[in-house]
């Protein structure tokens, strides 16, 4: 009985390629308390349906521990200590400056009477009347007999464990929790075949979802995670391995490539290619000549010179008479590639760009010229995947920074051409063995060797209080005519949390520090594309001295005269991200430096002082991750898993891989009748 239900559910839910979608979609608007405004905010978090809501997982949990306040300070146990207290006097609020206030009031806890301070909580004043019982979170200072609170709570969750979600807009944790409470968790079925469900003794899908959002204990979270992580990785590996089967059977017309032309081009380059680059090029050309579709991944650390390898692939494809498409994860990077590749290939072929924020008329023009074959190379973002983009004679598809894209996207571009070969570039910030598993459907070429003459980027971790030293160094670089990258985690700081400096705050501060002497500009993802392009060009041409940006510059942006990078609030970034960021400098033979300004987390950041090896850094990043952040890999920029973390869940990934392999080669798999249709998608029929 169960298996038939399961198979229906399996059909229903396995929209493995985002193509079949038989799930009964319940719009979030049907949930009690969700009006049009809230629905809009939820949409921004990619929550449109109840199904998406229940799969919006917490990224960590708060564990509370009620303690007695005492004069003997004790070390924290990793839990958040809360102190039950009673308000003795109504609070007084001091408005220090705009959007910055301090509230203080007298309190009693465990027979101690002391003053509590808390910043920017004026709005809580009316809830803090004399006699009110509250829970204080923060630090008690014995010497001054004061308590600096970071939070005041009026209730503590029953089980002292509270999920914390990534939130946006007006959607708070409290709201999310309330919405989850409105959903019926009964009868939700998962997609794990039931023989595997039994083998691992997983709890049911319903139970897992309930536990992940409403745990009674840490044990609950563990049980739920065990199922949900496996499920996500099983589906993932199933897709990857199915691609592999497809790839093995995918044939094309071998390309006729003139090696002499390519040799000539390589000889004319202003630098000598490394042996690894030459080997990768050879692999690519052989694949293109063969009658099997190419599916090749080129892995190489930042700055190893992957772009030129792709450029030569594009040239070969052009010589064979085909069009190429080059997809980058961000507009900034697409624009950068457009300008640098034009320099290399612009006098040989027609090159154009297609990004989301272009004017409609411009886009239409490009789309038309792609369809009639006038454009030989199109560079762009996700905009290239759109249905209306038809490419007449597509022979090669390149995806840059592959680890930033989902698996499904791997297919979409390829489907635009019958003979198209696929090349993926990645500075995969993950250990190699893991890379080989998650890219199990691809052939791999590795570029290990860095171009000759590259100097190590001197990296230094600097506590915020010593910022002056860094400003002096920055001044010295600027005086020498060099340029500086500055990175901040935030565009705007809505929280008015003084600790994090947004890009605009930094712009003001640096203008003051350098007396307005230098041209300082801000770049971030939310600017319109023409503005981005103008800023990038100005920075490239040396008109802008200091470029302050968010991580939009993380991938690929290349400015040779930039010799210094200063990253503010470095504690907010993963090590692998910072390693990618600093790869923006050191693309020349000048001495280059990177300063990591931080408020905490010095030990973890020190890894970057010691090493310049992307693989080593990603492993350390894993080891040193704090217990709290065990969900997902979203932040580290490696593919987007909702709950699995391929570092932490390495073992599960291997089990899922083997199970998916067995599943695909078993009769069971056939029972589900997966078949390859003409569009190269795998469809499932009953
Ligand atoms: P990544 O692998 O991070 O994408 P890029 O392809 O952007 O690196 O290359 C970084 C820089 O190194 C570019 O300016 C490129 O022109 C240059 N470069 C690439 N290969 C070599 C080489 N063999 N010798 C010297 N410079 C090179
Ligand atoms: Mg690159």
XYZ file of C-alpha atoms and ligand atoms in Angstrom:
714
model
C 0.000 0.000 0.000
C 2.584 2.429 1.112
C 4.619 2.041 -2.026
C 1.782 3.034 -4.281
C 1.115 6.126 -2.243
C 4.780 6.817 -2.256
C 5.041 6.495 -5.970
C 2.253 8.967 -6.485
C 3.882 11.370 -4.127
C 7.152 10.697 -5.794
C 5.619 11.668 -9.088
C 4.015 14.619 -7.508
C 7.084 15.978 -5.921
C 9.967 14.959 -8.070
C 10.097 17.980 -10.255
C 13.744 17.052 -10.615
C 14.235 19.419 -13.476
C 11.748 22.057 -12.478
C 9.705 20.938 -15.398
C 7.000 18.731 -14.096
C 5.236 20.345 -11.267
C 2.350 18.325 -10.045
C 2.388 19.589 -6.523
C -0.911 21.010 -5.445
C 0.181 24.544 -4.999
C -1.276 26.372 -2.067
C -0.555 30.056 -2.291
C 0.771 31.539 0.946
C -2.071 34.025 0.757
C -4.325 31.217 1.966
C -2.531 31.098 5.287
C -4.284 32.910 8.103
C -2.686 36.283 8.691
C -1.032 36.649 5.293
C -2.266 39.738 3.479
C -1.091 41.080 0.119
C 1.745 43.061 1.698
C 3.108 40.149 3.664
C 2.757 37.907 0.626
C 4.939 40.341 -1.278
C 7.596 40.323 1.413
C 7.493 36.532 1.519
C 7.898 36.446 -2.229
C 11.188 38.285 -1.846
C 12.330 35.393 0.288
C 11.223 32.994 -2.459
C 8.294 31.843 -0.384
C 5.219 31.761 -2.594
C 3.523 28.580 -1.477
C 2.995 26.682 1.742
C 5.333 24.063 0.356
C 8.075 26.649 0.021
C 7.266 27.974 3.465
C 7.745 24.655 5.234
C 10.973 24.097 3.362
C 12.297 27.442 4.492
C 14.544 26.092 7.213
C 16.060 27.839 10.211
C 19.774 28.417 9.734
C 20.498 28.031 13.387
C 18.904 27.670 16.804
C 19.175 29.639 19.981
C 19.432 27.581 23.118
C 18.587 29.438 26.258
C 19.765 28.556 29.674
C 18.301 30.357 32.647
C 21.044 31.238 35.071
C 21.367 33.032 38.327
C 23.159 36.299 38.044
C 26.142 36.323 40.334
C 29.284 38.249 40.981
C 31.460 35.289 40.030
C 31.660 35.385 36.282
C 31.373 32.014 34.637
C 32.339 30.963 31.172
C 29.516 30.579 28.747
C 28.662 27.034 27.683
C 27.644 27.878 24.132
C 24.065 28.366 25.226
C 22.655 31.838 25.546
C 22.476 32.654 29.244
C 19.355 34.462 30.333
C 18.771 36.031 33.696
C 15.319 36.373 35.099
C 14.932 39.895 36.453
C 12.382 42.397 37.689
C 12.131 46.044 36.661
C 12.469 48.313 39.699
C 12.180 51.720 38.026
C 10.666 52.897 34.744
C 13.306 53.211 32.014
C 14.840 56.477 30.887
C 15.799 56.949 27.236
C 18.660 59.156 26.031
C 18.634 60.081 22.361
C 22.312 60.296 21.522
C 22.022 61.043 17.819
C 19.615 60.339 15.016
C 18.603 56.701 15.130
C 20.775 56.032 18.110
C 19.450 55.873 21.640
C 20.264 54.326 24.946
C 17.777 53.174 27.505
C 18.577 52.514 31.138
C 16.602 51.250 34.096
C 17.055 49.747 37.523
C 16.597 46.002 37.866
C 16.772 43.239 40.409
C 17.908 39.678 39.832
C 18.950 37.004 42.270
C 19.059 39.594 45.065
C 21.385 41.895 43.154
C 20.227 45.397 42.287
C 21.915 46.953 39.270
C 21.399 49.276 36.334
C 20.646 47.855 32.885
C 21.712 49.591 29.678
C 20.495 48.716 26.228
C 20.948 50.495 22.893
C 18.279 51.337 20.329
C 15.411 49.763 22.210
C 13.432 52.907 22.980
C 10.462 51.131 21.424
C 10.412 48.636 24.286
C 10.079 51.350 26.918
C 6.340 50.978 27.378
C 6.684 47.265 28.038
C 9.135 47.798 30.838
C 7.032 49.133 33.667
C 7.936 48.782 37.327
C 7.340 45.266 38.580
C 7.551 43.650 35.126
C 9.337 40.308 34.994
C 11.779 40.075 32.142
C 14.669 37.985 30.837
C 17.963 39.743 30.323
C 20.591 38.640 27.834
C 23.976 40.277 27.941
C 26.931 40.938 30.200
C 27.035 41.882 33.832
C 29.930 44.086 34.873
C 30.895 43.467 38.484
C 33.005 46.597 38.896
C 30.406 49.069 37.784
C 27.475 46.897 38.892
C 25.800 47.437 35.523
C 24.320 45.092 32.973
C 24.857 45.803 29.276
C 21.970 44.009 27.618
C 22.026 42.859 24.033
C 18.450 41.701 24.208
C 15.484 41.741 26.519
C 12.932 38.978 26.268
C 9.528 38.773 27.846
C 9.049 35.075 27.263
C 11.505 32.268 26.782
C 10.402 29.410 24.530
C 9.039 26.450 26.478
C 11.874 24.164 25.527
C 14.563 26.811 25.632
C 15.281 26.151 21.983
C 14.260 28.593 19.325
C 14.759 28.410 15.555
C 16.386 31.388 13.879
C 15.576 32.073 10.233
C 17.186 34.342 7.709
C 14.735 37.200 7.561
C 14.094 40.038 5.181
C 11.945 43.136 5.045
C 9.199 43.110 7.619
C 9.163 39.340 8.001
C 10.567 38.640 11.438
C 11.352 35.378 13.151
C 8.205 35.765 15.207
C 6.100 36.119 12.069
C 7.694 33.110 10.419
C 7.120 31.028 13.493
C 3.499 32.060 13.570
C 3.015 31.204 9.901
C 4.643 27.804 10.359
C 2.185 27.241 13.177
C -0.715 27.729 10.757
C 0.463 25.016 8.377
C -0.824 21.478 8.666
C 2.229 19.275 8.827
C 0.269 16.057 8.623
C 0.324 13.905 5.492
C 3.288 15.560 3.870
C 5.204 12.965 1.898
C 8.824 13.069 0.940
C 10.638 11.777 -2.103
C 12.938 9.158 -0.637
C 12.087 5.709 -2.077
C 10.674 3.692 0.791
C 13.266 0.905 0.783
C 15.837 3.596 1.574
C 13.582 5.184 4.136
C 13.486 1.807 5.885
C 17.170 1.127 5.524
C 18.147 4.290 7.349
C 15.175 4.312 9.707
C 14.352 7.872 8.867
C 11.493 9.587 10.608
C 8.625 10.531 8.320
C 8.709 13.666 6.219
C 5.897 15.197 8.275
C 7.703 14.513 11.514
C 10.972 15.850 10.172
C 9.432 19.119 9.059
C 7.590 19.524 12.310
C 10.728 18.890 14.327
C 12.882 21.234 12.289
C 10.525 24.144 12.902
C 9.237 23.240 16.350
C 11.944 21.210 18.069
C 11.634 20.175 21.678
C 15.318 19.496 21.959
C 18.550 19.422 20.060
C 17.930 15.714 19.529
C 14.785 16.578 17.554
C 16.789 18.793 15.246
C 19.290 16.001 14.716
C 16.616 13.456 13.826
C 14.909 15.850 11.442
C 18.138 16.912 9.827
C 19.151 13.329 9.252
C 16.196 12.817 6.966
C 16.014 16.221 5.314
C 19.716 16.402 4.551
C 19.755 12.921 3.088
C 16.699 13.681 1.021
C 18.175 16.831 -0.435
C 21.463 15.126 -1.246
C 19.797 12.034 -2.678
C 17.747 14.117 -5.086
C 20.837 16.101 -5.941
C 22.978 13.043 -6.632
C 20.150 11.474 -8.557
C 20.115 14.459 -10.883
C 23.867 14.555 -11.237
C 24.107 10.858 -12.020
C 21.226 11.032 -14.454
C 23.025 13.806 -16.248
C 26.003 11.527 -16.416
C 23.946 8.815 -18.086
C 22.602 11.379 -20.525
C 26.002 12.808 -21.230
C 27.397 9.411 -22.015
C 24.738 8.941 -24.649
C 24.709 12.445 -26.042
C 26.263 12.634 -29.455
C 26.937 15.548 -31.725
C 28.704 16.305 -34.943
C 32.434 16.513 -34.259
C 33.827 19.989 -34.836
C 36.337 20.746 -37.498
C 38.977 22.889 -35.831
C 42.043 24.439 -37.369
C 44.861 23.886 -34.859
C 47.260 26.199 -36.698
C 44.994 29.220 -36.229
C 44.791 28.467 -32.535
C 48.535 28.110 -32.198
C 49.000 31.473 -33.896
C 46.555 33.087 -31.512
C 48.323 31.639 -28.479
C 51.689 32.853 -29.751
C 50.381 36.381 -30.016
C 49.179 36.529 -26.408
C 51.099 38.963 -24.194
C 51.970 36.139 -21.794
C 53.037 32.525 -21.918
C 50.346 30.042 -20.979
C 51.153 27.682 -18.129
C 51.453 23.961 -18.739
C 48.152 23.363 -16.919
C 46.407 25.937 -19.079
C 47.762 24.294 -22.233
C 46.648 20.878 -21.014
C 43.137 22.183 -20.293
C 42.999 23.735 -23.770
C 44.076 20.449 -25.321
C 41.365 18.574 -23.380
C 38.778 21.054 -24.554
C 39.759 20.982 -28.202
C 39.802 17.184 -28.216
C 36.342 17.121 -26.669
C 35.070 19.579 -29.243
C 36.437 17.539 -32.100
C 34.910 14.329 -30.780
C 31.436 13.099 -31.547
C 30.416 13.157 -27.912
C 29.125 16.314 -26.361
C 31.710 17.987 -24.186
C 30.838 18.357 -20.507
C 34.018 19.617 -18.989
C 34.760 21.459 -15.800
C 37.923 23.504 -15.480
C 38.793 23.904 -11.795
C 41.460 26.388 -10.787
C 42.015 28.720 -7.892
C 41.250 32.431 -8.295
C 43.734 34.064 -10.623
C 44.876 30.804 -12.185
C 43.806 32.077 -15.611
C 40.666 30.174 -16.525
C 39.187 32.877 -18.728
C 41.852 32.649 -21.410
C 41.293 28.897 -21.605
C 37.630 29.573 -22.286
C 38.511 32.277 -24.801
C 40.521 29.774 -26.785
C 37.592 27.378 -26.670
C 35.429 30.167 -28.091
C 37.924 30.791 -30.854
C 38.012 27.085 -31.753
C 34.231 26.976 -31.816
C 34.132 30.048 -34.053
C 36.677 28.502 -36.413
C 34.436 25.452 -36.650
C 31.580 27.737 -37.706
C 29.497 27.941 -34.551
C 28.224 30.570 -32.106
C 29.240 30.624 -28.432
C 27.448 31.706 -25.267
C 29.267 32.704 -22.095
C 27.230 32.971 -18.905
C 28.415 34.696 -15.728
C 26.632 34.776 -12.351
C 26.541 38.565 -11.965
C 26.117 41.529 -14.265
C 29.301 43.101 -13.008
C 31.249 40.052 -14.054
C 29.456 39.732 -17.384
C 30.302 43.345 -18.162
C 33.893 42.783 -17.180
C 34.198 39.733 -19.417
C 32.548 41.633 -22.229
C 35.150 44.362 -22.148
C 38.167 42.105 -21.672
C 37.159 39.419 -24.165
C 36.382 42.076 -26.755
C 40.033 43.084 -26.558
C 41.139 39.540 -27.296
C 38.594 38.446 -29.879
C 36.864 41.659 -30.960
C 38.684 41.932 -34.269
C 38.012 38.303 -35.124
C 34.299 37.945 -34.384
C 31.080 39.769 -33.439
C 30.646 39.942 -29.683
C 27.670 41.242 -27.745
C 26.172 41.283 -24.296
C 22.780 40.405 -22.807
C 21.956 41.216 -19.196
C 18.662 41.610 -17.354
C 18.847 45.306 -16.729
C 19.387 46.339 -20.363
C 16.658 48.372 -22.065
C 13.940 46.290 -23.635
C 14.718 47.558 -27.116
C 18.418 46.784 -26.690
C 17.615 43.293 -25.505
C 15.244 42.676 -28.387
C 17.884 43.764 -30.812
C 20.434 41.364 -29.364
C 17.935 38.511 -29.263
C 17.095 39.062 -32.896
C 20.720 39.061 -33.964
C 21.356 35.908 -31.947
C 18.490 34.164 -33.665
C 19.705 35.039 -37.135
C 23.267 34.107 -36.338
C 24.889 37.545 -36.593
C 26.435 37.398 -33.149
C 29.325 34.951 -32.803
C 29.771 35.282 -29.067
C 27.150 36.362 -26.581
C 28.190 37.166 -23.031
C 25.556 37.543 -20.341
C 23.877 36.530 -17.123
C 20.869 34.306 -16.411
C 19.138 36.412 -19.042
C 20.689 34.017 -21.559
C 18.631 31.102 -20.251
C 15.310 32.765 -20.966
C 13.036 30.894 -23.288
C 12.819 33.647 -25.871
C 16.569 33.616 -26.399
C 17.196 31.402 -29.419
C 20.672 30.945 -30.759
C 20.851 29.913 -34.388
C 23.872 27.718 -34.418
C 25.054 27.323 -30.849
C 28.185 25.200 -30.582
C 29.648 26.061 -27.199
C 28.205 27.103 -23.880
C 30.444 28.328 -21.097
C 29.369 28.906 -17.517
C 31.771 30.933 -15.438
C 31.908 30.506 -11.665
C 29.846 27.351 -12.018
C 29.635 26.795 -8.262
C 27.333 29.786 -8.084
C 24.681 28.205 -10.239
C 22.184 25.515 -9.427
C 22.289 22.124 -11.111
C 19.256 22.752 -13.255
C 20.851 25.734 -14.888
C 23.580 23.429 -16.073
C 21.094 22.034 -18.537
C 19.104 25.000 -19.744
C 21.744 26.700 -21.829
C 22.950 23.489 -23.334
C 19.466 22.740 -24.552
C 19.601 25.756 -26.771
C 21.840 23.984 -29.243
C 21.887 20.466 -30.702
C 25.617 20.400 -31.137
C 26.566 22.461 -28.168
C 29.514 21.521 -26.080
C 29.558 22.631 -22.464
C 32.424 24.106 -20.556
C 32.219 25.071 -16.911
C 34.718 27.198 -15.049
C 35.002 27.171 -11.298
C 37.279 28.314 -8.543
C 35.387 25.746 -6.529
C 36.078 26.707 -2.949
C 35.618 23.140 -1.816
C 38.023 20.262 -1.293
C 38.827 18.338 -4.445
C 37.277 15.008 -3.499
C 34.014 16.759 -2.735
C 34.232 18.633 -5.997
C 34.595 15.371 -7.879
C 31.457 14.002 -6.233
C 29.226 16.972 -6.766
C 30.489 17.377 -10.290
C 30.317 13.629 -10.887
C 28.658 14.152 -14.261
C 31.522 16.163 -15.686
C 35.050 15.535 -16.937
C 37.529 17.643 -15.035
C 40.637 19.595 -16.010
C 42.599 21.134 -13.164
C 44.737 24.270 -13.328
C 47.008 24.033 -10.313
C 49.904 26.176 -11.354
C 49.560 29.974 -11.094
C 50.887 32.187 -13.900
C 54.585 32.946 -13.467
C 55.656 35.998 -11.507
C 52.602 36.161 -9.304
C 53.379 37.392 -5.823
C 51.519 36.212 -2.785
C 48.972 38.688 -1.549
C 50.178 39.791 1.862
C 47.206 39.426 4.125
C 46.822 40.910 7.576
C 44.084 40.681 10.149
C 43.595 44.030 11.879
C 41.248 44.754 14.787
C 38.988 47.713 14.076
C 40.696 49.786 16.746
C 43.894 49.794 14.691
C 42.190 51.040 11.552
C 44.461 54.095 11.470
C 47.429 51.928 10.530
C 45.517 50.589 7.551
C 44.425 54.052 6.463
C 48.074 55.114 6.452
C 48.968 52.165 4.220
C 46.039 52.975 1.994
C 47.229 56.550 1.675
C 50.690 55.338 0.684
C 49.248 53.164 -2.096
C 47.041 55.952 -3.388
C 49.946 58.373 -3.386
C 51.830 55.894 -5.547
C 49.044 56.069 -8.083
C 47.596 52.680 -7.195
C 43.971 51.868 -6.586
C 42.197 50.299 -3.656
C 39.222 47.981 -3.270
C 37.162 48.357 -0.115
C 34.542 45.760 0.754
C 31.634 45.947 3.170
C 28.986 43.337 3.888
C 26.092 45.762 3.604
C 24.637 48.271 1.147
C 22.586 50.028 3.773
C 22.484 49.473 7.428
C 18.835 49.490 8.365
C 19.515 48.071 11.763
C 21.509 51.126 12.668
C 23.801 48.669 14.257
C 26.874 50.768 14.603
C 29.168 47.771 14.377
C 28.667 47.185 10.698
C 29.758 49.824 8.270
C 27.703 49.927 5.107
C 29.257 50.904 1.786
C 27.779 54.393 2.023
C 28.961 54.937 5.583
C 32.443 53.913 4.488
C 32.309 56.309 1.575
C 31.631 59.188 3.993
C 34.295 58.047 6.419
C 36.988 57.641 3.778
C 36.136 60.969 2.192
C 36.695 62.561 5.571
C 39.861 60.567 6.246
C 41.435 61.626 2.937
C 40.024 65.154 2.918
C 38.085 64.539 -0.264
C 41.376 64.227 -2.118
C 40.523 60.985 -3.874
C 37.695 59.859 -6.044
C 35.733 57.307 -4.049
C 32.815 55.444 -5.617
C 30.335 52.854 -4.487
C 29.362 49.734 -6.420
C 26.704 47.206 -5.497
C 24.300 44.791 -7.073
C 21.270 47.042 -6.781
C 22.605 49.749 -9.110
C 21.292 49.823 -12.685
C 23.558 48.074 -15.158
C 24.642 51.186 -17.068
C 25.724 52.765 -13.793
C 27.592 49.616 -12.818
C 29.300 49.564 -16.158
C 30.269 53.234 -15.909
C 31.707 52.746 -12.420
C 33.626 49.638 -13.448
C 35.035 51.431 -16.455
C 36.040 54.430 -14.377
C 37.778 52.165 -11.911
C 39.519 50.263 -14.681
C 40.646 53.509 -16.283
C 41.943 54.865 -13.015
C 39.382 57.678 -12.724
C 38.158 56.173 -9.472
C 40.842 55.712 -6.812
C 38.890 53.777 -4.233
C 36.060 51.444 -5.102
C 33.818 50.541 -2.205
C 31.599 47.609 -2.892
C 29.691 44.676 -1.552
C 30.703 41.178 -2.560
C 29.538 41.860 -6.125
C 33.212 42.095 -6.913
C 33.869 38.693 -5.402
C 33.823 36.936 -8.698
C 36.111 37.646 -11.550
C 36.485 41.401 -11.587
C 39.916 42.270 -12.802
C 41.725 45.611 -12.389
C 45.477 45.411 -12.724
C 46.407 48.665 -11.030
C 44.551 47.776 -7.841
C 47.120 46.774 -5.257
C 45.221 46.797 -2.009
C 42.016 45.422 -0.652
C 40.482 46.343 2.668
C 37.614 44.209 3.910
C 35.500 45.632 6.700
C 33.620 43.400 9.129
C 35.633 40.488 7.825
C 34.194 38.328 10.620
C 30.969 38.344 8.641
C 32.433 36.472 5.682
C 33.401 32.871 5.110
C 37.103 32.250 4.578
C 36.503 30.958 1.073
C 34.611 34.127 0.181
C 37.422 36.319 1.450
C 39.925 34.240 -0.479
C 37.899 34.867 -3.631
C 37.598 38.542 -2.813
C 41.283 39.075 -2.317
C 41.891 37.331 -5.633
C 40.792 40.648 -7.150
C 44.198 42.080 -6.329
C 47.533 40.501 -7.118
C 46.682 40.261 -10.812
C 49.869 42.089 -11.686
C 53.484 41.875 -10.645
C 53.183 44.606 -8.015
C 53.293 44.048 -4.250
C 49.726 43.538 -3.179
C 48.072 43.512 0.201
C 44.785 42.620 1.792
C 43.636 43.886 5.186
C 40.891 42.172 7.094
C 39.327 44.606 9.525
C 37.401 42.808 12.193
C 35.679 43.103 15.538
C 36.076 39.441 16.444
C 36.922 36.026 15.047
C 40.608 36.840 14.687
C 41.769 33.237 14.999
C 39.651 32.027 12.108
C 40.674 34.917 9.875
C 44.350 34.264 10.615
C 44.128 31.206 8.343
C 44.114 33.678 5.465
C 47.338 35.263 6.694
C 49.016 31.888 6.548
C 47.752 30.424 3.318
C 46.984 31.372 -0.248
C 45.762 27.940 -1.210
C 42.043 27.875 -1.961
C 41.623 24.175 -1.203
C 43.413 24.371 2.148
C 41.407 27.432 3.108
C 38.099 25.803 2.295
C 39.003 22.844 4.481
C 39.966 25.079 7.374
C 36.782 27.041 6.884
C 34.905 23.839 7.444
C 36.836 22.835 10.530
C 36.473 26.213 12.154
C 32.837 26.791 11.462
C 30.992 27.634 14.593
C 28.543 25.092 15.913
C 25.687 27.511 15.329
C 25.952 27.757 11.558
C 25.396 24.211 10.535
C 22.706 24.795 8.003
C 23.133 25.087 4.306
C 26.032 26.371 2.289
C 24.266 29.423 1.013
C 26.665 31.892 2.536
C 29.806 30.283 1.268
C 28.684 30.675 -2.305
C 28.882 26.968 -3.086
C 25.753 25.773 -4.849
C 22.613 26.378 -2.970
C 21.477 23.611 -0.753
C 18.612 24.388 1.545
C 19.679 22.300 4.474
C 22.616 20.139 3.490
C 26.084 21.434 4.047
C 28.383 19.498 1.804
C 31.293 19.952 4.166
C 29.578 18.899 7.300
C 27.441 16.309 5.570
C 30.272 14.763 3.549
C 29.429 11.243 4.728
C 25.753 11.566 3.941
C 26.693 12.852 0.508
C 28.645 9.668 -0.152
C 25.779 7.447 1.029
C 23.358 9.430 -1.104
C 25.665 9.067 -4.062
C 25.893 5.287 -3.735
C 22.175 4.940 -3.139
C 21.365 7.105 -6.135
C 23.721 4.993 -8.239
C 22.012 1.765 -7.130
C 18.620 3.333 -7.604
C 19.402 4.358 -11.141
C 20.778 0.952 -12.089
C 18.055 -1.038 -10.337
C 14.751 -2.313 -11.622
C 13.123 0.007 -9.189
C 14.378 2.871 -11.175
C 12.871 1.344 -14.274
C 9.616 0.905 -12.473
C 9.460 4.622 -12.170
C 10.035 4.738 -15.896
C 12.389 7.587 -16.181
C 13.071 8.264 -19.761
C 15.124 10.646 -21.728
C 12.999 12.762 -23.938
C 14.122 14.723 -26.922
C 14.707 17.843 -24.876
C 17.209 15.924 -22.830
C 15.129 16.292 -19.743
C 14.352 13.333 -17.627
C 10.647 12.952 -17.261
C 8.888 10.572 -15.002
C 5.715 8.841 -16.052
C 3.533 6.525 -14.096
P 40.499 33.228 -12.934
O 41.043 31.850 -13.077
O 40.389 33.641 -11.513
O 39.217 33.422 -13.698
P 41.531 35.038 -14.888
O 41.237 34.171 -16.031
O 40.641 36.204 -14.678
O 41.600 34.198 -13.560
O 43.043 35.502 -15.007
C 43.590 36.421 -14.133
C 44.580 37.325 -14.837
O 45.720 36.585 -15.203
C 44.051 37.941 -16.093
O 44.435 39.292 -16.119
C 44.724 37.173 -17.196
O 44.913 37.951 -18.349
C 46.043 36.810 -16.562
N 46.660 35.573 -17.054
C 46.034 34.438 -17.419
N 46.930 33.488 -17.782
C 48.158 34.037 -17.630
C 49.501 33.550 -17.839
N 49.722 32.319 -18.268
N 50.511 34.399 -17.555
C 50.277 35.633 -17.104
N 49.049 36.154 -16.903
C 47.996 35.368 -17.151
Mg 37.352 34.037 -13.493
